[in-house]
Short mmCIF file of C-alpha atoms in Angstrom, two decimals:
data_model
loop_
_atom_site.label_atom_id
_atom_site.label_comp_id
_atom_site.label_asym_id
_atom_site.label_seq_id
_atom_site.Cartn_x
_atom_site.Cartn_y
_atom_site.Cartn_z
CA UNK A 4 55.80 -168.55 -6.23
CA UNK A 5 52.11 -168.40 -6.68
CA UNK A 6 51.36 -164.87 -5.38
CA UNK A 7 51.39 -163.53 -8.62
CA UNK A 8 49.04 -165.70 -10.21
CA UNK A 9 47.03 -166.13 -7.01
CA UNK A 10 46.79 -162.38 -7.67
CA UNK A 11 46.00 -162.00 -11.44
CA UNK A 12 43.47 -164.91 -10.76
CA UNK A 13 41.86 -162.53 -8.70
CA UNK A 14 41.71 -159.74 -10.68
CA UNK A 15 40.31 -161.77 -13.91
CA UNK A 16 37.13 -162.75 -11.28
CA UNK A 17 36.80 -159.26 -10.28
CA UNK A 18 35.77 -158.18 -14.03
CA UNK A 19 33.01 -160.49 -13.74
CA UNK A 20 34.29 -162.92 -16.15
CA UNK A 21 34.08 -166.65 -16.44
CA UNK A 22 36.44 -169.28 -17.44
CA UNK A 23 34.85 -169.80 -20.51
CA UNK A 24 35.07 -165.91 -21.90
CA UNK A 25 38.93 -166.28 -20.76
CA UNK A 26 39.34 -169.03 -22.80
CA UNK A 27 37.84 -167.67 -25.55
CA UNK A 28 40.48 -164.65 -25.17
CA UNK A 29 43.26 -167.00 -24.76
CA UNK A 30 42.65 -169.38 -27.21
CA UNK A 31 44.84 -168.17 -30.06
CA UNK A 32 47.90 -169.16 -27.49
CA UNK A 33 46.58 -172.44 -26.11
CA UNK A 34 44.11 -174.97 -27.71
CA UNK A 35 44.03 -178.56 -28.31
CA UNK A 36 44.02 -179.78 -31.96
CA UNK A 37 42.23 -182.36 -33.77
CA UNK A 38 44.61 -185.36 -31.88
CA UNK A 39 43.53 -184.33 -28.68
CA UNK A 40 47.10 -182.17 -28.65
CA UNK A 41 47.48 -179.05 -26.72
CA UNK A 42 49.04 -176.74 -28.89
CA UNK A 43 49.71 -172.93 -28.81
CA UNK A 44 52.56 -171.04 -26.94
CA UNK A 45 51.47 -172.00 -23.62
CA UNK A 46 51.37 -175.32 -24.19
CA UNK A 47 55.19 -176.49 -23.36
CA UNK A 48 53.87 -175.43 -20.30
CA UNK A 49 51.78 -177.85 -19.19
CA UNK A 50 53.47 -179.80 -16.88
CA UNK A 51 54.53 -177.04 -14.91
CA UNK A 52 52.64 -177.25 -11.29
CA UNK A 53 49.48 -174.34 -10.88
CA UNK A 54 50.68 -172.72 -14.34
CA UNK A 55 50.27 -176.21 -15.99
CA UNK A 56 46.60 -176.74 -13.95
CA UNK A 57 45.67 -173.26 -15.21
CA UNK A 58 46.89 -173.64 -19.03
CA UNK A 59 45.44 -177.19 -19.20
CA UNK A 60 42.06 -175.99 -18.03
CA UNK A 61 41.41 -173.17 -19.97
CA UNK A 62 42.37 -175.37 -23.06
CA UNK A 63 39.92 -177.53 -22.29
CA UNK A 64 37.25 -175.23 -22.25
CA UNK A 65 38.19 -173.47 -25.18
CA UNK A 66 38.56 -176.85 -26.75
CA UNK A 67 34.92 -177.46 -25.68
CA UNK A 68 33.61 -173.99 -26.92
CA UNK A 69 35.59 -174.57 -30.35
CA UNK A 70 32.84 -177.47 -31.15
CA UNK A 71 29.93 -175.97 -33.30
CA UNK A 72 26.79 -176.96 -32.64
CA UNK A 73 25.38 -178.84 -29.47
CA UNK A 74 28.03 -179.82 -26.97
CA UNK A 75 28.10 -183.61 -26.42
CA UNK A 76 29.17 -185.10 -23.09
CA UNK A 77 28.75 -189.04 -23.63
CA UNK B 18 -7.22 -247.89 9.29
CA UNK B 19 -7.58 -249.97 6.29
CA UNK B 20 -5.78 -249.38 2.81
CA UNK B 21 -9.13 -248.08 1.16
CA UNK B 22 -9.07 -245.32 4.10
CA UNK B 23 -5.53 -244.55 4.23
CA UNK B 24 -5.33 -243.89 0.74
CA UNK B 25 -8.66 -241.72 0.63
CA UNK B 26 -6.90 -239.68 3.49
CA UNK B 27 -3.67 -239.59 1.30
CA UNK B 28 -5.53 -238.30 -1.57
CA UNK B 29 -7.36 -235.67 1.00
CA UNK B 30 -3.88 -234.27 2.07
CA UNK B 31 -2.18 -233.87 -1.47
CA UNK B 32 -5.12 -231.63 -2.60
CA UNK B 33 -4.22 -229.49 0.69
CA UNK B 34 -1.12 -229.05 0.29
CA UNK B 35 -1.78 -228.10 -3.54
CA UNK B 36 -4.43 -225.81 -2.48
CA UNK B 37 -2.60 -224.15 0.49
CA UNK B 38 0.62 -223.79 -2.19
CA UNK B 39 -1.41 -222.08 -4.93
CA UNK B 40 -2.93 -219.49 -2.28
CA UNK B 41 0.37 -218.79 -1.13
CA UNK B 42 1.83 -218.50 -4.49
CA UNK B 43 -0.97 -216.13 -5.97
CA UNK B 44 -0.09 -213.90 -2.59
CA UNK B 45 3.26 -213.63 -3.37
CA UNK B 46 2.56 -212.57 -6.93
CA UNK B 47 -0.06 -210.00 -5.34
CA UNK B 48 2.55 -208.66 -3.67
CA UNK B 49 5.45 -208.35 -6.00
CA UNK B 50 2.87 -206.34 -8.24
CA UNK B 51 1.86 -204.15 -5.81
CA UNK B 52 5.37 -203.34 -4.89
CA UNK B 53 6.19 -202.97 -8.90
CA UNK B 54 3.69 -200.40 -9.19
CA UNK B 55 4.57 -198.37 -6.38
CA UNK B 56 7.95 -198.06 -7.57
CA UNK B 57 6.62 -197.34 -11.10
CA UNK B 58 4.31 -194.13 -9.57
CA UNK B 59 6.89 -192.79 -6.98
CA UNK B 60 9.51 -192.76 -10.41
CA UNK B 61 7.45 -191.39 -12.26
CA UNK B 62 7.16 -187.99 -9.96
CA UNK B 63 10.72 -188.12 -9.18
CA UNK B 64 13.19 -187.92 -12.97
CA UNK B 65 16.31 -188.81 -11.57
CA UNK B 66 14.77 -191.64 -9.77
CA UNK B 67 13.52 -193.34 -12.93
CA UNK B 68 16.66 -192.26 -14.50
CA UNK B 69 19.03 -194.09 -12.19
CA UNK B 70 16.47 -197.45 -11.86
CA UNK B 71 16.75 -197.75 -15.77
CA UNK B 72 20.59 -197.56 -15.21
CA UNK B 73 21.30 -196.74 -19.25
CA UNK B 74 23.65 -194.86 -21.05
CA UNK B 75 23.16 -191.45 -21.93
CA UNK B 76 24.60 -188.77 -24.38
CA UNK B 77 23.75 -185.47 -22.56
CA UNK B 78 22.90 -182.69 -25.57
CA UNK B 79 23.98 -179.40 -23.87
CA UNK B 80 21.90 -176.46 -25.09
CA UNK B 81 24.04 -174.90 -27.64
CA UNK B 82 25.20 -171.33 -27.03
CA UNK B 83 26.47 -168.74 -28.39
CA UNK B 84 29.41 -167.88 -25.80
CA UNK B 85 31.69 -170.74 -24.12
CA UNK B 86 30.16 -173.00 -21.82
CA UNK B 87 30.62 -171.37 -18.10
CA UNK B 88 32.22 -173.04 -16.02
CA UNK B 89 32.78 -172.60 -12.18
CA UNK B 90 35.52 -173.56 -10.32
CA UNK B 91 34.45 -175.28 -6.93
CA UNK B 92 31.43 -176.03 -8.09
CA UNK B 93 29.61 -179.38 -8.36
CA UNK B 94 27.28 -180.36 -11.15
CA UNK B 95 24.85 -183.04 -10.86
CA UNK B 96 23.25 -185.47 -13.17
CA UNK B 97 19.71 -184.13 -11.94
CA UNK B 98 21.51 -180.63 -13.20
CA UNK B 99 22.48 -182.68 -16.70
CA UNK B 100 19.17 -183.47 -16.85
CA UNK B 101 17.53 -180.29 -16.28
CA UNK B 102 19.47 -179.38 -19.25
CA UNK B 103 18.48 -181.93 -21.60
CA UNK B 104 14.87 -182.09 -20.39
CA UNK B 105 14.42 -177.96 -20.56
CA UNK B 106 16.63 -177.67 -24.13
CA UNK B 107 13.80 -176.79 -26.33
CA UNK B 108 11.76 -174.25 -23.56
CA UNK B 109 12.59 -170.57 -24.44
CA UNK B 110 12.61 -169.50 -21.13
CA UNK B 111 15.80 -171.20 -20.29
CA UNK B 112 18.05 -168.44 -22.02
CA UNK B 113 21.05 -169.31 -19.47
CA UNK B 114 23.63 -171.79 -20.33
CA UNK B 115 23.85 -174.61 -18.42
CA UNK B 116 26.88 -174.15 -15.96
CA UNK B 117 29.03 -177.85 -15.95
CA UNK B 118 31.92 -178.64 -14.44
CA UNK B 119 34.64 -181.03 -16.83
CA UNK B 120 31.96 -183.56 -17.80
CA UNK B 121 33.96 -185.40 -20.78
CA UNK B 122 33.59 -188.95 -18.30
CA UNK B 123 30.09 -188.66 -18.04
CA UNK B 124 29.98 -192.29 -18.79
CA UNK B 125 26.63 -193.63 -17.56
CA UNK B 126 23.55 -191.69 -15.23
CA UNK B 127 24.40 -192.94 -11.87
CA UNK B 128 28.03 -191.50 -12.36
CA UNK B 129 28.94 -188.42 -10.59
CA UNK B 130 30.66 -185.22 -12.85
CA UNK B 131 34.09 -184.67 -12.19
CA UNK B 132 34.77 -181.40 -10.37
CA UNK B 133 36.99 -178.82 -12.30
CA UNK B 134 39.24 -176.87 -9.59
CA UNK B 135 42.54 -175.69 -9.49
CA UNK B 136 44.91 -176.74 -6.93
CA UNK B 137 46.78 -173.30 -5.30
CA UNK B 138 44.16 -171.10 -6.66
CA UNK B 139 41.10 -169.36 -4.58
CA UNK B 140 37.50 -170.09 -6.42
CA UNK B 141 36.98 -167.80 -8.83
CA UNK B 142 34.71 -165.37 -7.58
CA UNK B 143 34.80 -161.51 -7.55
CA UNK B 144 36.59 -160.38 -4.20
CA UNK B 145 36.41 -156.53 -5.08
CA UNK B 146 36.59 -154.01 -7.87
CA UNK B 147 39.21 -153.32 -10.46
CA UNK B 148 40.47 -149.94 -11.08
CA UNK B 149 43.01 -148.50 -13.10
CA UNK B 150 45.28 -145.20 -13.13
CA UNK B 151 48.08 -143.52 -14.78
CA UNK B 152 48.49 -140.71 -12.02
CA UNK B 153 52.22 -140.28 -10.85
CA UNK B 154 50.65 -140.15 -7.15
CA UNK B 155 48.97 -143.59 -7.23
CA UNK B 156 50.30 -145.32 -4.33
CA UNK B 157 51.52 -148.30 -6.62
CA UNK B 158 52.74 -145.99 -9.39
CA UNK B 159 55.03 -144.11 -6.85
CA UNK B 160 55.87 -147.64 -5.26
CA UNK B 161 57.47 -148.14 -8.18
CA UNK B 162 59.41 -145.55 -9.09
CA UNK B 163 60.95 -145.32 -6.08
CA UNK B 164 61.91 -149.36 -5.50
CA UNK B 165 62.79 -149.84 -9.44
CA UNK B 166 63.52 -146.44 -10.50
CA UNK B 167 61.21 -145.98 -12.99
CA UNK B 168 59.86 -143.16 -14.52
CA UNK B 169 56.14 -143.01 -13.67
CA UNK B 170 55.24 -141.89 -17.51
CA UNK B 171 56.18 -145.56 -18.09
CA UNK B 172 53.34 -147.02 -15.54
CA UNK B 173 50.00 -147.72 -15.37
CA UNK B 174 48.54 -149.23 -12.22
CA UNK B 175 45.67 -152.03 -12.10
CA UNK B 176 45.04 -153.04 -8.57
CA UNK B 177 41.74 -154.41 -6.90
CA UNK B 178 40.04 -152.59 -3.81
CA UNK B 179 39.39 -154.16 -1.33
CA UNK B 180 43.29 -154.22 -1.37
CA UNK B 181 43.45 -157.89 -0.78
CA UNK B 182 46.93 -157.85 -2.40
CA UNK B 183 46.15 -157.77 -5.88
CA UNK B 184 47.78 -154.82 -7.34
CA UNK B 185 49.86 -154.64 -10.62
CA UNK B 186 51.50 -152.22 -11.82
CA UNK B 187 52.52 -152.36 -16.00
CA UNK B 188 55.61 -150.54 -17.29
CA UNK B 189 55.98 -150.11 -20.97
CA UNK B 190 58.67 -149.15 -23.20
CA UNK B 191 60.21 -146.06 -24.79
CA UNK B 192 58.20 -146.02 -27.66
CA UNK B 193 56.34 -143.51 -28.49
CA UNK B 194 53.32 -142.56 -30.67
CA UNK B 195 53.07 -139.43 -33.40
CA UNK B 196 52.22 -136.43 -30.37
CA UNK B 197 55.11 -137.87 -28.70
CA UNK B 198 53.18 -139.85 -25.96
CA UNK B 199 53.96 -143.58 -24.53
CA UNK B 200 52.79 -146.55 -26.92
CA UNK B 201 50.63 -148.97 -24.31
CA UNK B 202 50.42 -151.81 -26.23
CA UNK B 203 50.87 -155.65 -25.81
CA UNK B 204 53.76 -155.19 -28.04
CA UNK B 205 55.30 -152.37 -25.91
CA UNK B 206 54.59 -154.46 -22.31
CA UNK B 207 58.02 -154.32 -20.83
CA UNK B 208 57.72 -155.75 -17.35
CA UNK B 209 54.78 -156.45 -14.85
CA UNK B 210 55.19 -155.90 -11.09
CA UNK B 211 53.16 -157.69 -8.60
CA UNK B 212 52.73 -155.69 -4.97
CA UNK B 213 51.33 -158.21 -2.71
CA UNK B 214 49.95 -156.95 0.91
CA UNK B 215 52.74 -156.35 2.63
CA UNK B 216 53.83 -153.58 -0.53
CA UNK B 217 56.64 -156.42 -1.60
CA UNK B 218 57.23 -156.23 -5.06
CA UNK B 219 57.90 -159.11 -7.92
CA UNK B 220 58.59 -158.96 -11.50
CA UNK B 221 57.38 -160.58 -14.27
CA UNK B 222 58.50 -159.81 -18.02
CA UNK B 223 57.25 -162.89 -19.76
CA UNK B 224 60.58 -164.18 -20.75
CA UNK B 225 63.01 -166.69 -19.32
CA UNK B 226 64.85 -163.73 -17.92
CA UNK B 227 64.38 -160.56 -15.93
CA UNK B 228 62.19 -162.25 -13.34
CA UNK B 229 62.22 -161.29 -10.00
CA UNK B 230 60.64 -163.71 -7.38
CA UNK B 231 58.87 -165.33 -10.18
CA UNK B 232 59.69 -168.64 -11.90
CA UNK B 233 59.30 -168.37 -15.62
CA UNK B 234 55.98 -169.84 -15.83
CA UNK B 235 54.29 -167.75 -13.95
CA UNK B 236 55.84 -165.20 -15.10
CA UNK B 237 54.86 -166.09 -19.12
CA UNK B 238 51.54 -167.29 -18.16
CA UNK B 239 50.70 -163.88 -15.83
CA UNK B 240 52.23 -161.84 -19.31
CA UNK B 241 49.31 -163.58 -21.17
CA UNK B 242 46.81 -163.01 -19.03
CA UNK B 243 47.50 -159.38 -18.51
CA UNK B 244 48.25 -158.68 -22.36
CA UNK B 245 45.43 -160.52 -23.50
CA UNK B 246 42.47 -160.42 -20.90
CA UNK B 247 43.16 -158.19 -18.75
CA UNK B 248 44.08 -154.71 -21.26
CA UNK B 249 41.55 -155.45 -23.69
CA UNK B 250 39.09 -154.54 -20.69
CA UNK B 251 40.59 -150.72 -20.77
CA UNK B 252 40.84 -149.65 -24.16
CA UNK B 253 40.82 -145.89 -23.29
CA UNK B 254 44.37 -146.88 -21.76
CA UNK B 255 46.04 -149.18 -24.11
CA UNK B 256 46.12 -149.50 -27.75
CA UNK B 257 46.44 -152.37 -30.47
CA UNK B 258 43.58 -154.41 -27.52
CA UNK B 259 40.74 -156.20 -28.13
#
């Protein structure tokens, strides 16, 4: 089941990227709102095993780009 | 002995006692100071020392950058890495972002940052080098067209070398631009097949149906990832990117 991803996974590294710049591409189709919400088309997706891990991180880093200013980790 | 005596030698051992008490009193206070201000000096060369014996709360201000915070998966941050951070935010050497795993339950100093990884997934390092064709004799292009019957003007191959199994290969639809050529656009993306090692082949088309040894999600979440990462990277081969 997870070849695929396993795969693409592998590919996205190769180009030298981080999470955080896929996030950024990504972000239009998953985020998390103002409630703490993931929202976007991915985002029904979420409980689904690996796919869900994979969506739910890269919101989370977009969602921690998003912030202007400093980052704040309290 | 008489009273007079007795009491004198009374008297004699109270003031003893006191005495020997007080000495052993001020040593003990000698001591505990001493001790105090060893600790005090051997904190005061080591940060994270002093910052776990105070045992207080701390917000952590990140340096702010420009791009997303980086983050690693399989790696470990540390609060001495936190505070490296904080302590080197205003020196314009440090032009590199902090790299932090999930850190949202950094609660107090003495608690350790939670480690982002992904269960299933390898750490995301670069194994090899992307490369990309559109030559009808690319082993993954003619893989394809002969397994799915499709014509290779469709395809467009994306594979990693080492071949470590990571080969795609991206067939688009009919449509065509104004000289008559093959529209390769996220809008066009008609299917994407996965050729593992062993040259087996799987389908993806980012829709509940049309899969082929993919479950849906993957299928959806490999569409997005290849539409919008992965094409934008080759704009000489795909249009409406980036």
């Amino acid at each position: 089941m997870g070849d695929m991803l396993v795969s693409i996974w592998s590919i996205l590294a190769n180009f030298g990227m981080d999470t955080g710049d896929i996030a950024n591409k990504i972000g239009s189709i998953i985020a998390v709102d103002e409630k703490g919400d993931y929202t976007g088309t991915l985002a029904p997706l979420a409980e689904v095993p690996l796919v869900g891990s994979i969506i739910l991180l890269f919101a989370d880093i977009g969602n921690s780009a998003g912030q202007s200013g400093p980052t704040t980790i309290a | 002995m008489d009273k007079k005596n007795k009491n004198k030698l009374d008297s004699q051992s109270k003031h003893l006692i006191i005495g020997v008490f007080a000495v052993l009193v001020l040593l003990t206070f000698s001591a505990v100071m001493l001790i105090a201000a060893f600790s005090f000096s051997e904190a005061s060369k080591n940060p994270d020392m002093s910052v776990v014996d105070t045992q207080q709360d701390v917000s952590y201000q990140v340096q702010a950058s420009t791009t997303a915070p980086s983050y690693t998966v399989g790696d470990t941050v540390t609060h001495s890495t936190l505070n490296n951070a904080v302590t080197n935010n205003n020196d314009s050497d440090n032009t590199e972002a902090p790299h932090i795993e999930k850190n949202d339950s950094a609660e107090s100093t003495t608690q350790k940052v939670e480690t982002i990884s992904v269960e299933g997934l390898e750490e995301f390092t670069k194994t090899g080098d992307n490369y990309i064709s559109d030559s009808p004799d690319n082993e993954f292009i003619e893989l394809v067209v002969a397994e799915k019957g499709v014509d290779a003007e469709y395809l467009v191959a994306i594979y990693a070398v080492a071949d470590l199994g990571n080969n795609f290969v991206l067939e688009f639809d009919d449509k065509r631009d104004e000289s008559g050529k093959v529209i390769r656009s996220p809008k066009t993306l008609k299917r994407i097949y996965h050729i593992n090692k062993e040259k087996q082949i799987t389908t993806a088309t980012g829709k509940p149906t049309g899969n082929d040894g993919v479950d849906y999600g993957t299928s959806i979440m490999t569409y997005y990832l290849v539409t919008e990462v992965v094409m934008p990277e080759y704009p000489d081969y795909f249009t409406e990117v980036g």
